[in-house]
Amino acid sequence: MIAAQLLAYYFTELKDDQLKKIDKYLYSMRFSDETLRDVMNRFRREMENGLGRDTSTTATVKMLPTFVRSIPDGSENGDFLALDLGGTNFRVLLVKIRSGKRRSVEMHNKIYAIPIEVMQGTGEELFDHIVHCISDFLDYMGMKSARLPLGFTFSFPCHQTSLDAGILVTWTKGFKATDCEGEDVVELLRDAIKRKEEFELDVVAIVNDTVGTMMTCAYEEPTCEVGLIAGTGSNACYMEEMKNIETVDGNEGRMCVNMEWGAFGDNGCLDDIRTQYDQAVDENSLNEGKQRYEKMCSGMYLGEIVRQILIDLTKRGFLFRGQISETLKTTGIFETKFLSQIESDRLALLQVRAILQQLGLDSTCDDSIIVKEVCGTVSRRAAQICGAGMAAVVDKIRENRGLDHLDITVGVDGTLYKLHPHFSRIFQQSVKELAPKCDVTFLLSEDGSGKGAALITAVGCRQRELEAQQH
Ligand code: GLC
């Protein structure tokens, strides 16, 4: 017993000792309540800029109109094809929606790889590859002659002028195919389908993944008027009052706005809280200077921030016996799933060392204590600033509606949110603290992107029929 106590004491001492040494390097990543409140207020200002007629062109948080004007009402019906591009996987789906008393959604899907040379090759190659996958899927389902309506979940910023037109503003995350930025991606898809000359499809809607997520959750829970993705990328959408969206004509009702919040900070407004590690990650990325907030809080970059800190601490002699190995120099070694594993409470230090070993990093016990602390600090900061963004959103909705108190549901998807052991808890706690007048329920979306695209396509088809009848 005494021996066990001594051992525990020894470990706590050892841990505190190690952590004290590196604290000064992690200090600037630990935010006070006041800083978080400040981030939330800045966020609110950038939202207003994105919505305003005169300020929207130069705004960093783009607040893009989606032409989705209402959540589903249960009357959606039919068979739809959906594509999901821009998340962890590329998928093609067949979604069968049935309305009425026994409403249901049935889905069949297939995952396809998009090789990195296609993600970063020419636009034509990318869209030909997508159509090749659709062709394979239609063969697999035996549906090549059906001319189905299609919803395209395309998880990148697009300037929409209608439900079925979206000009790509800029690629984000790992994509960089040429000749797509500034083009209508629906047209690029239609052209590629024509080139293939094998089947016809009716492209009805282009959908951001946040919007698909919101719609999927709203189908089950009508108080869901916000969508959040905390995964490879980070972004949110919500139902905004038409009268506040000065970039679209009309003042009646609401429209869903794809915020593209990942670009928050691209005008320098977060520079005081960004660290040298954030800058290094940015400089190493495909889109330097862009998506600065996303680079602080999404799955694609958290591991890279950790790697930059570990390199610095190694250089200073606190880690890995001062030796920077080839592994540590390798971009992308720390995938989010490793962060999740390392930070798991159930994991003993020995197991942390085993994971590092798997990554090719030969660590001591002291090293593993430090690595775990670095991971925890980086993911905690991510969850907190993501929470500050969400708090700004729900509080704006509350003010829009002139309420002292708002009950609202947020539909959520994304690997970081779903798989990380602490992210969702810290995120939710931050929202609660920063927006005390809002009661927010978080609803996990199952397959949001595909199902949501189909629901939006169903609404789009119905609208089209109505318009045809009126003419
Ligand atoms: C990136 C994209 C955005 C998407 C998000 C989550 O931020 O620009 O459109 O919603 O990733 O996938």
Short mmCIF file of C-alpha atoms and ligand atoms in Angstrom, two decimals:
data_model
loop_
_atom_site.label_atom_id
_atom_site.label_comp_id
_atom_site.label_asym_id
_atom_site.label_seq_id
_atom_site.Cartn_x
_atom_site.Cartn_y
_atom_site.Cartn_z
CA MET A 1 0.00 0.00 0.00
CA ILE A 2 2.69 2.43 1.06
CA ALA A 3 4.72 1.45 -1.95
CA ALA A 4 1.74 2.17 -4.22
CA GLN A 5 1.24 5.57 -2.59
CA LEU A 6 4.90 6.38 -2.96
CA LEU A 7 4.76 5.41 -6.61
CA ALA A 8 1.68 7.58 -7.20
CA TYR A 9 3.40 10.46 -5.41
CA TYR A 10 6.51 9.96 -7.48
CA PHE A 11 4.48 10.05 -10.70
CA THR A 12 2.54 13.19 -9.74
CA GLU A 13 5.80 14.91 -8.83
CA LEU A 14 7.39 13.76 -12.05
CA LYS A 15 4.41 14.91 -14.05
CA ASP A 16 4.24 18.34 -12.42
CA ASP A 17 7.95 18.75 -12.91
CA GLN A 18 7.78 17.94 -16.61
CA LEU A 19 4.77 20.11 -17.19
CA LYS A 20 6.24 23.13 -15.41
CA LYS A 21 9.13 23.12 -17.83
CA ILE A 22 7.00 23.30 -20.92
CA ASP A 23 4.25 25.49 -19.51
CA LYS A 24 5.68 28.68 -20.87
CA TYR A 25 5.37 27.32 -24.42
CA LEU A 26 1.77 26.23 -24.02
CA TYR A 27 0.65 29.21 -21.98
CA SER A 28 -0.50 31.27 -24.98
CA MET A 29 -2.83 28.44 -25.98
CA ARG A 30 -4.79 28.52 -22.74
CA PHE A 31 -7.60 31.03 -23.01
CA SER A 32 -9.24 32.92 -20.17
CA ASP A 33 -13.02 33.38 -20.10
CA GLU A 34 -12.43 36.98 -21.04
CA THR A 35 -10.46 36.07 -24.16
CA LEU A 36 -13.15 33.63 -25.24
CA ARG A 37 -15.83 36.25 -24.76
CA ASP A 38 -13.75 38.60 -26.84
CA VAL A 39 -13.45 35.99 -29.61
CA MET A 40 -17.22 35.56 -29.53
CA ASN A 41 -17.76 39.33 -29.90
CA ARG A 42 -15.33 39.55 -32.79
CA PHE A 43 -17.13 36.65 -34.40
CA ARG A 44 -20.43 38.46 -34.12
CA ARG A 45 -18.97 41.52 -35.86
CA GLU A 46 -17.65 39.41 -38.73
CA MET A 47 -21.07 37.79 -39.12
CA GLU A 48 -22.67 41.22 -39.52
CA ASN A 49 -20.04 42.13 -42.12
CA GLY A 50 -20.82 39.01 -44.14
CA LEU A 51 -24.55 39.77 -44.12
CA GLY A 52 -24.33 43.50 -44.96
CA ARG A 53 -24.78 44.66 -48.56
CA ASP A 54 -21.75 47.00 -48.55
CA THR A 55 -19.48 44.91 -46.38
CA SER A 56 -20.14 41.43 -47.77
CA THR A 57 -17.74 41.62 -50.71
CA THR A 58 -14.74 42.13 -48.47
CA ALA A 59 -16.00 40.11 -45.47
CA THR A 60 -13.98 37.09 -44.38
CA VAL A 61 -16.86 35.16 -42.82
CA LYS A 62 -18.83 34.98 -46.05
CA MET A 63 -22.33 34.13 -44.76
CA LEU A 64 -23.37 32.57 -48.07
CA PRO A 65 -27.08 32.29 -48.91
CA THR A 66 -28.11 28.69 -49.64
CA PHE A 67 -31.62 29.15 -51.07
CA VAL A 68 -32.86 26.63 -48.53
CA ARG A 69 -35.83 28.50 -47.10
CA SER A 70 -37.37 26.04 -44.70
CA ILE A 71 -36.67 22.86 -42.83
CA PRO A 72 -38.35 19.64 -44.10
CA ASP A 73 -42.04 19.16 -43.24
CA GLY A 74 -42.32 15.39 -43.66
CA SER A 75 -44.06 15.57 -47.04
CA GLU A 76 -40.81 14.89 -48.95
CA ASN A 77 -41.09 11.83 -51.14
CA GLY A 78 -39.25 9.98 -53.91
CA ASP A 79 -35.96 8.33 -54.89
CA PHE A 80 -32.88 10.50 -55.07
CA LEU A 81 -29.23 10.19 -55.80
CA ALA A 82 -26.81 12.06 -53.53
CA LEU A 83 -23.11 12.75 -53.78
CA ASP A 84 -20.98 13.65 -50.80
CA LEU A 85 -17.66 15.30 -51.60
CA GLY A 86 -15.39 17.11 -49.19
CA GLY A 87 -15.45 15.14 -45.95
CA THR A 88 -13.41 12.16 -44.88
CA ASN A 89 -14.78 10.00 -47.71
CA PHE A 90 -16.35 10.48 -51.11
CA ARG A 91 -19.67 8.68 -51.31
CA VAL A 92 -22.45 8.06 -53.77
CA LEU A 93 -25.86 7.32 -52.27
CA LEU A 94 -29.32 6.26 -53.28
CA VAL A 95 -31.86 7.71 -50.84
CA LYS A 96 -35.49 6.58 -50.81
CA ILE A 97 -37.72 8.96 -48.90
CA ARG A 98 -41.30 8.03 -48.14
CA SER A 99 -43.82 10.53 -46.77
CA GLY A 100 -47.06 9.97 -44.89
CA LYS A 101 -47.82 8.35 -41.56
CA ARG A 102 -45.10 5.77 -41.91
CA ARG A 103 -42.49 8.11 -43.27
CA SER A 104 -39.07 6.62 -43.70
CA VAL A 105 -35.66 7.12 -45.26
CA GLU A 106 -33.78 4.19 -46.72
CA MET A 107 -30.24 4.56 -47.95
CA HIS A 108 -27.73 2.59 -49.97
CA ASN A 109 -24.26 3.93 -50.40
CA LYS A 110 -20.78 3.14 -51.60
CA ILE A 111 -17.55 4.81 -50.55
CA TYR A 112 -14.93 5.66 -53.15
CA ALA A 113 -11.37 6.81 -52.71
CA ILE A 114 -10.25 10.05 -54.26
CA PRO A 115 -6.53 9.74 -54.82
CA ILE A 116 -4.50 12.78 -53.81
CA GLU A 117 -3.36 13.30 -57.42
CA VAL A 118 -7.01 13.63 -58.41
CA MET A 119 -7.79 16.02 -55.53
CA GLN A 120 -4.93 18.18 -56.65
CA GLY A 121 -4.95 17.53 -60.41
CA THR A 122 -7.14 19.23 -63.03
CA GLY A 123 -10.81 20.00 -62.50
CA GLU A 124 -11.73 17.88 -65.50
CA GLU A 125 -9.95 14.85 -64.02
CA LEU A 126 -11.68 15.37 -60.68
CA PHE A 127 -15.17 15.59 -62.17
CA ASP A 128 -14.51 12.71 -64.59
CA HIS A 129 -13.48 10.63 -61.59
CA ILE A 130 -16.68 11.59 -59.74
CA VAL A 131 -18.81 10.61 -62.74
CA HIS A 132 -16.87 7.37 -63.09
CA CYS A 133 -17.81 6.54 -59.46
CA ILE A 134 -21.48 7.45 -60.09
CA SER A 135 -21.44 5.14 -63.11
CA ASP A 136 -20.05 2.30 -61.02
CA PHE A 137 -22.68 2.91 -58.35
CA LEU A 138 -25.55 2.96 -60.85
CA ASP A 139 -24.30 -0.33 -62.31
CA TYR A 140 -24.08 -1.77 -58.81
CA MET A 141 -27.67 -0.70 -58.05
CA GLY A 142 -28.91 -1.64 -61.54
CA MET A 143 -30.31 1.87 -62.09
CA LYS A 144 -28.53 3.30 -65.08
CA SER A 145 -31.61 4.24 -67.06
CA ALA A 146 -33.53 6.00 -64.29
CA ARG A 147 -32.56 9.74 -64.76
CA LEU A 148 -32.82 10.36 -61.04
CA PRO A 149 -32.84 13.79 -59.41
CA LEU A 150 -29.50 14.41 -57.72
CA GLY A 151 -28.38 16.45 -54.71
CA PHE A 152 -24.71 17.29 -54.63
CA THR A 153 -23.21 17.78 -51.19
CA PHE A 154 -20.15 19.80 -52.01
CA SER A 155 -18.47 20.87 -48.78
CA PHE A 156 -16.64 23.96 -49.93
CA PRO A 157 -17.58 27.65 -50.05
CA CYS A 158 -19.90 28.35 -53.00
CA HIS A 159 -21.64 31.56 -54.06
CA GLN A 160 -25.16 30.42 -54.81
CA THR A 161 -27.67 32.31 -56.92
CA SER A 162 -30.21 29.49 -56.78
CA LEU A 163 -30.54 26.01 -55.31
CA ASP A 164 -28.81 24.47 -58.34
CA ALA A 165 -26.00 26.94 -59.06
CA GLY A 166 -22.87 27.36 -56.97
CA ILE A 167 -19.69 29.13 -57.94
CA LEU A 168 -16.71 27.78 -56.03
CA VAL A 169 -15.15 30.67 -54.11
CA THR A 170 -12.00 28.82 -53.15
CA TRP A 171 -10.93 25.26 -52.40
CA THR A 172 -10.36 24.45 -48.73
CA LYS A 173 -9.01 21.44 -46.79
CA GLY A 174 -6.95 19.04 -48.97
CA PHE A 175 -8.41 19.94 -52.37
CA LYS A 176 -6.73 22.03 -55.03
CA ALA A 177 -7.93 20.91 -58.48
CA THR A 178 -7.25 23.48 -61.19
CA ASP A 179 -9.86 25.40 -63.24
CA CYS A 180 -12.67 25.06 -60.67
CA GLU A 181 -12.44 28.22 -58.58
CA GLY A 182 -14.77 30.85 -60.04
CA GLU A 183 -16.75 28.16 -61.93
CA ASP A 184 -20.24 26.82 -61.28
CA VAL A 185 -19.56 23.32 -59.95
CA VAL A 186 -23.04 22.12 -60.95
CA GLU A 187 -22.11 22.93 -64.56
CA LEU A 188 -18.77 21.17 -64.13
CA LEU A 189 -20.66 18.08 -62.96
CA ARG A 190 -23.25 18.31 -65.77
CA ASP A 191 -20.45 18.68 -68.36
CA ALA A 192 -18.66 15.62 -67.00
CA ILE A 193 -21.90 13.58 -67.12
CA LYS A 194 -22.32 14.63 -70.78
CA ARG A 195 -18.72 13.71 -71.58
CA LYS A 196 -19.31 10.21 -70.24
CA GLU A 197 -22.38 9.67 -72.47
CA GLU A 198 -23.57 6.73 -70.35
CA PHE A 199 -26.47 8.02 -68.28
CA GLU A 200 -28.48 11.14 -67.55
CA LEU A 201 -29.12 12.80 -64.20
CA ASP A 202 -31.10 15.82 -63.12
CA VAL A 203 -28.86 17.91 -60.83
CA VAL A 204 -31.38 19.74 -58.62
CA ALA A 205 -29.39 21.08 -55.68
CA ILE A 206 -25.91 21.88 -54.48
CA VAL A 207 -25.65 21.57 -50.71
CA ASN A 208 -23.04 22.36 -48.10
CA ASP A 209 -22.47 19.56 -45.55
CA THR A 210 -23.50 21.85 -42.67
CA VAL A 211 -26.85 22.44 -44.39
CA GLY A 212 -27.34 18.72 -45.09
CA THR A 213 -26.64 18.03 -41.43
CA MET A 214 -29.10 20.65 -40.22
CA MET A 215 -31.81 19.37 -42.57
CA THR A 216 -31.30 15.74 -41.55
CA CYS A 217 -31.67 16.57 -37.88
CA ALA A 218 -34.57 18.93 -38.55
CA TYR A 219 -36.42 16.08 -40.26
CA GLU A 220 -36.55 14.35 -36.85
CA GLU A 221 -36.53 17.43 -34.63
CA PRO A 222 -38.12 20.65 -35.94
CA THR A 223 -36.33 22.88 -33.40
CA CYS A 224 -33.09 22.14 -35.25
CA GLU A 225 -32.18 25.35 -37.05
CA VAL A 226 -28.39 25.20 -36.87
CA GLY A 227 -25.91 22.78 -38.44
CA LEU A 228 -22.33 22.21 -37.31
CA ILE A 229 -19.47 20.23 -38.78
CA ALA A 230 -16.46 19.62 -36.54
CA GLY A 231 -14.47 17.17 -38.62
CA THR A 232 -11.76 17.43 -41.26
CA GLY A 233 -12.98 21.01 -41.66
CA SER A 234 -15.02 23.26 -39.38
CA ASN A 235 -18.13 25.21 -40.35
CA ALA A 236 -21.71 26.04 -39.39
CA CYS A 237 -25.00 27.15 -40.93
CA TYR A 238 -28.23 28.49 -39.43
CA MET A 239 -31.62 29.93 -40.32
CA GLU A 240 -31.22 33.70 -40.63
CA GLU A 241 -34.00 36.25 -41.12
CA MET A 242 -34.28 37.23 -44.79
CA LYS A 243 -34.42 40.89 -43.83
CA ASN A 244 -30.92 40.57 -42.34
CA ILE A 245 -29.46 38.90 -45.43
CA GLU A 246 -28.87 42.05 -47.44
CA THR A 247 -27.17 40.11 -50.24
CA VAL A 248 -30.48 38.49 -51.31
CA ASP A 249 -33.66 40.31 -52.40
CA GLY A 250 -36.74 39.92 -50.24
CA ASN A 251 -37.53 40.45 -46.58
CA GLU A 252 -39.99 37.69 -45.81
CA GLY A 253 -39.24 34.55 -43.84
CA ARG A 254 -35.85 32.94 -43.31
CA MET A 255 -33.06 31.40 -45.32
CA CYS A 256 -30.29 29.07 -44.28
CA VAL A 257 -26.90 30.77 -44.38
CA ASN A 258 -23.71 28.76 -44.91
CA MET A 259 -21.38 30.80 -42.71
CA GLU A 260 -18.03 29.46 -43.94
CA TRP A 261 -16.76 30.29 -40.49
CA GLY A 262 -13.43 28.58 -41.12
CA ALA A 263 -12.23 31.79 -42.77
CA PHE A 264 -12.75 33.80 -39.57
CA GLY A 265 -9.46 35.56 -38.82
CA ASP A 266 -8.27 35.77 -42.44
CA ASN A 267 -8.33 39.57 -42.12
CA GLY A 268 -5.93 39.39 -39.17
CA CYS A 269 -8.57 39.76 -36.46
CA LEU A 270 -7.29 36.67 -34.60
CA ASP A 271 -3.59 37.47 -34.96
CA ASP A 272 -3.21 38.33 -31.28
CA ILE A 273 -4.28 34.86 -30.20
CA ARG A 274 -2.57 32.87 -32.95
CA THR A 275 0.78 31.38 -31.99
CA GLN A 276 4.00 30.68 -33.88
CA TYR A 277 2.75 27.09 -34.18
CA ASP A 278 -0.45 28.20 -35.90
CA GLN A 279 1.64 30.28 -38.27
CA ALA A 280 3.88 27.34 -39.08
CA VAL A 281 0.85 25.14 -39.83
CA ASP A 282 -0.53 27.86 -42.07
CA GLU A 283 2.74 28.28 -43.95
CA ASN A 284 2.93 24.54 -44.58
CA SER A 285 -0.63 24.31 -45.87
CA LEU A 286 -2.09 24.24 -49.39
CA ASN A 287 -3.90 27.53 -48.77
CA GLU A 288 -1.59 29.85 -46.87
CA GLY A 289 -3.31 32.77 -45.17
CA LYS A 290 -6.74 31.24 -45.61
CA GLN A 291 -9.08 29.42 -43.21
CA ARG A 292 -7.14 30.59 -40.15
CA TYR A 293 -9.88 29.74 -37.63
CA GLU A 294 -10.40 26.33 -39.25
CA LYS A 295 -6.67 25.72 -38.92
CA MET A 296 -6.98 26.27 -35.16
CA CYS A 297 -9.96 24.03 -34.60
CA SER A 298 -10.51 21.29 -37.18
CA GLY A 299 -9.37 17.69 -37.45
CA MET A 300 -7.22 18.20 -40.50
CA TYR A 301 -4.92 20.60 -38.63
CA LEU A 302 -4.91 19.74 -34.91
CA GLY A 303 -2.32 17.03 -35.38
CA GLU A 304 -0.18 19.42 -37.37
CA ILE A 305 -0.26 21.99 -34.55
CA VAL A 306 0.79 19.26 -32.14
CA ARG A 307 3.64 18.26 -34.46
CA GLN A 308 4.88 21.87 -34.67
CA ILE A 309 4.89 22.16 -30.87
CA LEU A 310 6.69 18.84 -30.49
CA ILE A 311 9.36 19.94 -32.99
CA ASP A 312 9.89 23.15 -31.03
CA LEU A 313 10.04 21.37 -27.65
CA THR A 314 12.49 18.84 -29.09
CA LYS A 315 14.71 21.63 -30.40
CA ARG A 316 14.70 23.11 -26.92
CA GLY A 317 15.77 19.78 -25.51
CA PHE A 318 12.60 18.89 -23.59
CA LEU A 319 11.62 15.90 -25.73
CA PHE A 320 12.96 12.88 -27.57
CA ARG A 321 16.48 13.48 -26.20
CA GLY A 322 16.66 16.59 -28.36
CA GLN A 323 16.66 14.56 -31.58
CA ILE A 324 14.24 15.57 -34.31
CA SER A 325 13.58 12.35 -36.17
CA GLU A 326 12.56 12.05 -39.81
CA THR A 327 9.14 10.95 -38.58
CA LEU A 328 8.60 14.15 -36.66
CA LYS A 329 9.50 16.08 -39.80
CA THR A 330 6.76 14.30 -41.75
CA THR A 331 3.66 16.39 -42.46
CA GLY A 332 0.42 14.71 -41.45
CA ILE A 333 1.75 11.93 -39.16
CA PHE A 334 -0.50 12.96 -36.28
CA GLU A 335 -3.94 12.16 -37.62
CA THR A 336 -6.91 13.12 -35.46
CA LYS A 337 -7.51 9.50 -34.57
CA PHE A 338 -4.10 9.38 -32.84
CA LEU A 339 -4.90 12.52 -30.87
CA SER A 340 -8.15 10.89 -29.80
CA GLN A 341 -6.31 7.77 -28.71
CA ILE A 342 -3.52 9.59 -26.89
CA GLU A 343 -6.03 11.73 -25.00
CA SER A 344 -8.25 8.88 -23.98
CA ASP A 345 -8.55 8.79 -20.16
CA ARG A 346 -8.41 5.04 -20.16
CA LEU A 347 -4.97 4.99 -21.66
CA ALA A 348 -1.96 4.42 -19.43
CA LEU A 349 1.29 6.17 -20.24
CA LEU A 350 2.74 2.93 -21.45
CA GLN A 351 0.02 2.76 -24.08
CA VAL A 352 0.71 6.36 -25.11
CA ARG A 353 4.29 5.28 -25.65
CA ALA A 354 3.09 2.36 -27.73
CA ILE A 355 1.12 4.71 -30.00
CA LEU A 356 4.13 7.00 -30.37
CA GLN A 357 6.19 3.93 -31.16
CA GLN A 358 3.68 3.00 -33.86
CA LEU A 359 4.20 6.46 -35.34
CA GLY A 360 7.91 5.82 -35.33
CA LEU A 361 8.65 8.03 -32.31
CA ASP A 362 10.82 6.47 -29.68
CA SER A 363 9.69 8.01 -26.40
CA THR A 364 10.54 7.84 -22.73
CA CYS A 365 7.95 7.96 -20.00
CA ASP A 366 8.62 11.69 -19.51
CA ASP A 367 8.14 12.26 -23.24
CA SER A 368 4.76 10.60 -23.19
CA ILE A 369 3.59 12.83 -20.32
CA ILE A 370 4.54 15.89 -22.33
CA VAL A 371 3.00 14.65 -25.59
CA LYS A 372 -0.29 13.94 -23.85
CA GLU A 373 -0.32 17.42 -22.31
CA VAL A 374 0.41 19.05 -25.68
CA CYS A 375 -2.44 17.13 -27.36
CA GLY A 376 -4.83 18.05 -24.55
CA THR A 377 -3.95 21.74 -24.74
CA VAL A 378 -4.39 21.89 -28.51
CA SER A 379 -7.73 20.08 -28.57
CA ARG A 380 -9.07 22.02 -25.60
CA ARG A 381 -8.31 25.33 -27.30
CA ALA A 382 -9.99 24.03 -30.48
CA ALA A 383 -13.17 23.04 -28.62
CA GLN A 384 -13.27 26.38 -26.79
CA ILE A 385 -12.92 28.64 -29.82
CA CYS A 386 -15.36 26.48 -31.73
CA GLY A 387 -17.72 26.97 -28.79
CA ALA A 388 -17.19 30.75 -28.96
CA GLY A 389 -18.29 30.67 -32.61
CA MET A 390 -21.39 28.63 -31.82
CA ALA A 391 -22.26 30.88 -28.86
CA ALA A 392 -22.18 33.90 -31.21
CA VAL A 393 -24.55 32.10 -33.60
CA VAL A 394 -27.19 31.01 -31.09
CA ASP A 395 -27.13 34.34 -29.31
CA LYS A 396 -27.70 36.12 -32.63
CA ILE A 397 -30.69 33.89 -33.35
CA ARG A 398 -32.07 34.72 -29.90
CA GLU A 399 -31.68 38.45 -30.54
CA ASN A 400 -33.17 38.13 -34.04
CA ARG A 401 -36.31 36.76 -32.45
CA GLY A 402 -36.40 39.32 -29.65
CA LEU A 403 -36.28 36.61 -26.98
CA ASP A 404 -34.90 36.71 -23.44
CA HIS A 405 -34.41 32.99 -23.66
CA LEU A 406 -33.96 30.68 -26.64
CA ASP A 407 -34.40 26.91 -26.84
CA ILE A 408 -32.70 25.56 -29.91
CA THR A 409 -31.25 22.37 -31.36
CA VAL A 410 -27.99 22.12 -33.27
CA GLY A 411 -27.44 19.20 -35.65
CA VAL A 412 -23.81 18.04 -35.49
CA ASP A 413 -21.57 15.84 -37.57
CA GLY A 414 -17.83 15.36 -38.00
CA THR A 415 -15.16 12.94 -36.90
CA LEU A 416 -13.57 15.32 -34.38
CA TYR A 417 -16.87 15.84 -32.59
CA LYS A 418 -17.88 12.21 -32.70
CA LEU A 419 -14.62 10.44 -31.99
CA HIS A 420 -12.49 12.69 -29.81
CA PRO A 421 -12.84 11.83 -26.11
CA HIS A 422 -13.15 15.43 -24.81
CA PHE A 423 -13.90 17.80 -27.70
CA SER A 424 -17.71 17.67 -27.56
CA ARG A 425 -17.87 18.10 -23.79
CA ILE A 426 -15.55 21.12 -23.69
CA PHE A 427 -17.27 22.61 -26.73
CA GLN A 428 -20.72 22.31 -25.16
CA GLN A 429 -19.51 23.72 -21.88
CA SER A 430 -18.07 26.77 -23.65
CA VAL A 431 -21.33 27.41 -25.50
CA LYS A 432 -23.22 27.22 -22.23
CA GLU A 433 -20.92 29.66 -20.48
CA LEU A 434 -20.74 32.15 -23.32
CA ALA A 435 -24.44 32.11 -24.27
CA PRO A 436 -26.20 31.68 -20.91
CA LYS A 437 -29.55 32.85 -22.30
CA CYS A 438 -29.70 29.96 -24.74
CA ASP A 439 -30.57 26.37 -23.98
CA VAL A 440 -28.86 24.42 -26.70
CA THR A 441 -29.47 20.75 -27.42
CA PHE A 442 -26.92 18.99 -29.60
CA LEU A 443 -28.20 16.26 -31.86
CA LEU A 444 -25.81 13.92 -33.60
CA SER A 445 -26.60 13.50 -37.22
CA GLU A 446 -26.49 10.08 -38.78
CA ASP A 447 -25.33 10.32 -42.36
CA GLY A 448 -26.31 13.97 -42.51
CA SER A 449 -24.66 14.91 -45.76
CA GLY A 450 -26.33 12.27 -47.95
CA LYS A 451 -29.75 12.26 -46.36
CA GLY A 452 -29.81 16.06 -46.12
CA ALA A 453 -28.90 16.49 -49.79
CA ALA A 454 -31.77 14.14 -50.73
CA LEU A 455 -34.25 16.04 -48.52
CA ILE A 456 -33.20 19.36 -50.05
CA THR A 457 -33.47 17.84 -53.53
CA ALA A 458 -36.99 16.64 -52.71
CA VAL A 459 -38.00 20.15 -51.65
CA GLY A 460 -36.33 21.54 -54.80
CA CYS A 461 -38.27 19.17 -57.05
CA ARG A 462 -41.54 20.13 -55.39
CA GLN A 463 -40.79 23.84 -55.77
CA ARG A 464 -40.02 23.33 -59.44
CA GLU A 465 -43.31 21.55 -60.03
CA LEU A 466 -45.20 24.34 -58.28
CA GLU A 467 -43.47 26.96 -60.41
CA ALA A 468 -44.23 24.99 -63.58
CA GLN A 469 -47.92 24.87 -62.63
CA GLN A 470 -47.99 28.63 -62.04
CA HIS A 471 -46.61 29.42 -65.50
C1 GLC B 1 -14.50 23.64 -44.93
C2 GLC B 1 -15.39 24.05 -46.11
C3 GLC B 1 -16.85 24.14 -45.69
C4 GLC B 1 -17.28 22.86 -45.00
C5 GLC B 1 -16.33 22.53 -43.85
C6 GLC B 1 -16.67 21.20 -43.17
O1 GLC B 1 -14.51 24.65 -44.01
O2 GLC B 1 -14.95 25.29 -46.64
O3 GLC B 1 -17.68 24.41 -46.80
O4 GLC B 1 -18.58 23.00 -44.53
O5 GLC B 1 -15.00 22.44 -44.35
O6 GLC B 1 -16.59 20.14 -44.05
#
